[in-house]
Amino acid sequence: MKSAKPFALPLQGVECNRTQRESSLSSSIELINMERKNTGDLLILNATMVLPDQTVLGDLRVEHGTITKIVINGGIEPKENERVIDASGLYLLPGIIDPQVHFREPGQPEKEDLGSGSAAAVSGGVTSFLDMPNNKPAIVDMEGMQMKLDSAAATCVSNYGFFIGATPHNLEQLQEVVGTPSAPKAIPGICGTKIFMGSSTGTLLVNEHEALDTIFSGIGGLIAVHAEDEARLNERYPSFKDRTDMAAHAEWRDDVTALLATKLAVGLAEKHNHRLHVLHLTSGLEADWLEGRTTLPSQANGQTIITTEVLPQHLTFNEHDVEREGVRLKMNPPIRYQEDIDILWRRIHDGTVQCIATDHAPHTLEAKAEGFPAAPSGMPGVETSLPAMLTHVKEGRCTLEDVVKWMSTNVADCYNMVNKGSLLEGYDGDLVLVDMEKEAVVLDENSWSRVGWNPYRGRTLTGWPVITVVGGVPVFERTAETGQKGHLLVKPGETGTAIEMAPWI
């Protein structure tokens, strides 16, 4: 049994030029567009499948939303009335899981809401997301969480999960949602507690040691931290408050500011043996310090489980990009320097960093036009994260299998997600078909995010999703007929469910 050849070499058993591939895909899409009930029954033929242990040609069947059959080298016969996609020349990946987005609902619909954010997600091959609580108002109790779960069920086209926000005074509300250390809760669609240790977008902030200790010792479930030291930010602010150049942002919110907060969070997690996830790692200083302290939950051997993530932005953009693009690349923690990029790449390859998120945090161009320092921090990212990483595959910085591990398999592992993140029989039929040879220049006008712009504008990215599938239902397509922007195949609320996550015990 032979594996498919690596990307950039001819596919084993597939002899078709680009025109033939596009023609084949167009005829496949016609099958998708036939009026049928979305039962979650789908057969994908002739795909190059990225399985957990090998990348091979074959067929995959989904029945009622669940992968029921995978046959290497193919040979599955279609059933009557079964949707069929001929994926010759395409790569089949498990759906991308984005564990950090800000879809701005409730309170800022001009920027995004759950429906528009979910549409942007599936356009980028993202079939599941975890959304943050720094909304207007902030989501700090079960009433707010239920409001978001109900809205997601009505408007999303992807799977969804949500963090509850910590404050210095909402311990009882947190316990109602995530439980206590001795009695953790696992409510479908609720993934953990978010702590802002440093001020960022929104009003949530917990920076005093006593309050942090109370939270770490008093609640169950996963704690995720935005790790920047508030005291250092305040202390250093007078030296930077009159600067109007974007370089000041990374100088003010420096790597020591990040490291101090990361050390404190890790210390509290180890003290209370509490599950910790450090969000959006940005600095080589932090990444090197975390070496030997992080592990995937599935590989833990009795130690406190600490994980971390990095963003495609922090693996791609450096100080020269910031100088060119200005406030479009303003975010917290900031885009740093090429030396940080090099270390982050080394640490994701050696397993110190476990997974990739986007921190999709859209602001309008009108707000960004205020310039530095007034422009808000944050940028879109969910619809170009996969092409950005696949471009790194083309450039040789990682493999396609690495991308699947970092953006699907390991994310599911980090959050105890049930039956997600891999192409396995019995797992959910969340899938994305990718054309690894498709190149396209990123244009603002092709954005699905409501703010209508993208930080990668003007860049040529290689490797784009052509079909995204949620629970066995094709939800998005990008073909020659649709154009680069592509289009949705389902209505709001028609697909997607609350993500099930096992409790942390």
PDB file of N, CA, C and O in Angstrom, residues 212-239:
ATOM      1  N   LEU A 212      -6.438  36.525  40.947  1.00  0.00           N
ATOM      2  CA  LEU A 212      -6.036  35.431  40.063  1.00  0.00           C
ATOM      3  C   LEU A 212      -5.951  34.117  40.827  1.00  0.00           C
ATOM      4  O   LEU A 212      -6.413  33.072  40.358  1.00  0.00           O
ATOM      5  N   ASP A 213      -5.374  34.155  42.012  1.00  0.00           N
ATOM      6  CA  ASP A 213      -5.242  32.945  42.825  1.00  0.00           C
ATOM      7  C   ASP A 213      -6.618  32.389  43.191  1.00  0.00           C
ATOM      8  O   ASP A 213      -6.828  31.167  43.177  1.00  0.00           O
ATOM      9  N   THR A 214      -7.561  33.256  43.499  1.00  0.00           N
ATOM     10  CA  THR A 214      -8.915  32.822  43.827  1.00  0.00           C
ATOM     11  C   THR A 214      -9.563  32.100  42.656  1.00  0.00           C
ATOM     12  O   THR A 214     -10.231  31.071  42.839  1.00  0.00           O
ATOM     13  N   ILE A 215      -9.363  32.616  41.453  1.00  0.00           N
ATOM     14  CA  ILE A 215      -9.946  31.982  40.266  1.00  0.00           C
ATOM     15  C   ILE A 215      -9.290  30.629  40.000  1.00  0.00           C
ATOM     16  O   ILE A 215      -9.971  29.610  39.789  1.00  0.00           O
ATOM     17  N   PHE A 216      -7.958  30.580  39.998  1.00  0.00           N
ATOM     18  CA  PHE A 216      -7.257  29.327  39.725  1.00  0.00           C
ATOM     19  C   PHE A 216      -7.596  28.246  40.754  1.00  0.00           C
ATOM     20  O   PHE A 216      -7.643  27.066  40.424  1.00  0.00           O
ATOM     21  N   SER A 217      -7.829  28.655  41.994  1.00  0.00           N
ATOM     22  CA  SER A 217      -8.112  27.671  43.042  1.00  0.00           C
ATOM     23  C   SER A 217      -9.577  27.313  43.152  1.00  0.00           C
ATOM     24  O   SER A 217      -9.923  26.290  43.756  1.00  0.00           O
ATOM     25  N   GLY A 218     -10.470  28.138  42.544  1.00  0.00           N
ATOM     26  CA  GLY A 218     -11.884  27.983  42.823  1.00  0.00           C
ATOM     27  C   GLY A 218     -12.755  27.462  41.705  1.00  0.00           C
ATOM     28  O   GLY A 218     -13.924  27.134  41.952  1.00  0.00           O
ATOM     29  N   ILE A 219     -12.249  27.385  40.465  1.00  0.00           N
ATOM     30  CA  ILE A 219     -13.112  26.961  39.362  1.00  0.00           C
ATOM     31  C   ILE A 219     -12.578  25.701  38.703  1.00  0.00           C
ATOM     32  O   ILE A 219     -11.409  25.338  38.837  1.00  0.00           O
ATOM     33  N   GLY A 220     -13.465  25.027  37.972  1.00  0.00           N
ATOM     34  CA  GLY A 220     -13.063  23.881  37.186  1.00  0.00           C
ATOM     35  C   GLY A 220     -12.774  24.267  35.753  1.00  0.00           C
ATOM     36  O   GLY A 220     -12.880  25.431  35.359  1.00  0.00           O
ATOM     37  N   GLY A 221     -12.414  23.268  34.962  1.00  0.00           N
ATOM     38  CA  GLY A 221     -12.240  23.484  33.538  1.00  0.00           C
ATOM     39  C   GLY A 221     -10.948  24.157  33.141  1.00  0.00           C
ATOM     40  O   GLY A 221     -10.067  24.406  33.962  1.00  0.00           O
ATOM     41  N   LEU A 222     -10.865  24.461  31.865  1.00  0.00           N
ATOM     42  CA  LEU A 222      -9.677  25.090  31.277  1.00  0.00           C
ATOM     43  C   LEU A 222      -9.697  26.593  31.519  1.00  0.00           C
ATOM     44  O   LEU A 222     -10.741  27.232  31.401  1.00  0.00           O
ATOM     45  N   ILE A 223      -8.537  27.138  31.875  1.00  0.00           N
ATOM     46  CA  ILE A 223      -8.349  28.586  31.954  1.00  0.00           C
ATOM     47  C   ILE A 223      -7.419  29.004  30.817  1.00  0.00           C
ATOM     48  O   ILE A 223      -6.344  28.432  30.634  1.00  0.00           O
ATOM     49  N   ALA A 224      -7.855  29.996  30.036  1.00  0.00           N
ATOM     50  CA  ALA A 224      -7.029  30.559  28.971  1.00  0.00           C
ATOM     51  C   ALA A 224      -6.688  31.996  29.339  1.00  0.00           C
ATOM     52  O   ALA A 224      -7.551  32.746  29.803  1.00  0.00           O
ATOM     53  N   VAL A 225      -5.431  32.388  29.161  1.00  0.00           N
ATOM     54  CA  VAL A 225      -4.996  33.715  29.600  1.00  0.00           C
ATOM     55  C   VAL A 225      -4.439  34.529  28.439  1.00  0.00           C
ATOM     56  O   VAL A 225      -3.716  34.022  27.583  1.00  0.00           O
ATOM     57  N   HIS A 226      -4.821  35.802  28.432  1.00  0.00           N
ATOM     58  CA  HIS A 226      -4.134  36.833  27.648  1.00  0.00           C
ATOM     59  C   HIS A 226      -3.019  37.331  28.566  1.00  0.00           C
ATOM     60  O   HIS A 226      -3.285  38.024  29.546  1.00  0.00           O
ATOM     61  N   ALA A 227      -1.784  36.954  28.254  1.00  0.00           N
ATOM     62  CA  ALA A 227      -0.679  37.140  29.194  1.00  0.00           C
ATOM     63  C   ALA A 227       0.135  38.394  28.870  1.00  0.00           C
ATOM     64  O   ALA A 227       1.073  38.360  28.072  1.00  0.00           O
ATOM     65  N   GLU A 228      -0.247  39.501  29.473  1.00  0.00           N
ATOM     66  CA  GLU A 228       0.558  40.716  29.472  1.00  0.00           C
ATOM     67  C   GLU A 228       0.466  41.312  30.876  1.00  0.00           C
ATOM     68  O   GLU A 228      -0.620  41.364  31.470  1.00  0.00           O
ATOM     69  N   ASP A 229       1.569  41.769  31.411  1.00  0.00           N
ATOM     70  CA  ASP A 229       1.629  42.269  32.777  1.00  0.00           C
ATOM     71  C   ASP A 229       1.134  43.712  32.834  1.00  0.00           C
ATOM     72  O   ASP A 229       1.773  44.625  32.288  1.00  0.00           O
ATOM     73  N   GLU A 230      -0.010  43.917  33.495  1.00  0.00           N
ATOM     74  CA  GLU A 230      -0.640  45.228  33.530  1.00  0.00           C
ATOM     75  C   GLU A 230       0.216  46.262  34.238  1.00  0.00           C
ATOM     76  O   GLU A 230       0.297  47.420  33.817  1.00  0.00           O
ATOM     77  N   ALA A 231       0.873  45.860  35.324  1.00  0.00           N
ATOM     78  CA  ALA A 231       1.690  46.817  36.082  1.00  0.00           C
ATOM     79  C   ALA A 231       2.833  47.345  35.217  1.00  0.00           C
ATOM     80  O   ALA A 231       3.138  48.546  35.232  1.00  0.00           O
ATOM     81  N   ARG A 232       3.464  46.468  34.446  1.00  0.00           N
ATOM     82  CA  ARG A 232       4.564  46.907  33.577  1.00  0.00           C
ATOM     83  C   ARG A 232       4.035  47.803  32.454  1.00  0.00           C
ATOM     84  O   ARG A 232       4.686  48.793  32.083  1.00  0.00           O
ATOM     85  N   LEU A 233       2.863  47.468  31.903  1.00  0.00           N
ATOM     86  CA  LEU A 233       2.280  48.328  30.878  1.00  0.00           C
ATOM     87  C   LEU A 233       2.050  49.733  31.416  1.00  0.00           C
ATOM     88  O   LEU A 233       2.377  50.725  30.760  1.00  0.00           O
ATOM     89  N   ASN A 234       1.480  49.814  32.615  1.00  0.00           N
ATOM     90  CA  ASN A 234       1.200  51.127  33.205  1.00  0.00           C
ATOM     91  C   ASN A 234       2.483  51.884  33.534  1.00  0.00           C
ATOM     92  O   ASN A 234       2.580  53.101  33.333  1.00  0.00           O
ATOM     93  N   GLU A 235       3.466  51.173  34.029  1.00  0.00           N
ATOM     94  CA  GLU A 235       4.738  51.791  34.413  1.00  0.00           C
ATOM     95  C   GLU A 235       5.456  52.372  33.204  1.00  0.00           C
ATOM     96  O   GLU A 235       6.058  53.448  33.269  1.00  0.00           O
ATOM     97  N   ARG A 236       5.381  51.688  32.073  1.00  0.00           N
ATOM     98  CA  ARG A 236       6.127  52.090  30.887  1.00  0.00           C
ATOM     99  C   ARG A 236       5.358  53.078  30.011  1.00  0.00           C
ATOM    100  O   ARG A 236       5.937  53.704  29.127  1.00  0.00           O
ATOM    101  N   TYR A 237       4.046  53.203  30.236  1.00  0.00           N
ATOM    102  CA  TYR A 237       3.214  54.006  29.345  1.00  0.00           C
ATOM    103  C   TYR A 237       3.681  55.456  29.189  1.00  0.00           C
ATOM    104  O   TYR A 237       3.695  55.981  28.057  1.00  0.00           O
ATOM    105  N   PRO A 238       4.078  56.159  30.260  1.00  0.00           N
ATOM    106  CA  PRO A 238       4.478  57.568  30.078  1.00  0.00           C
ATOM    107  C   PRO A 238       5.606  57.770  29.073  1.00  0.00           C
ATOM    108  O   PRO A 238       5.681  58.813  28.416  1.00  0.00           O
ATOM    109  N   SER A 239       6.468  56.777  28.915  1.00  0.00           N
ATOM    110  CA  SER A 239       7.588  56.903  27.977  1.00  0.00           C
ATOM    111  C   SER A 239       7.150  56.755  26.520  1.00  0.00           C
ATOM    112  O   SER A 239       7.921  57.086  25.612  1.00  0.00           O
TER     113      SER A 239
END
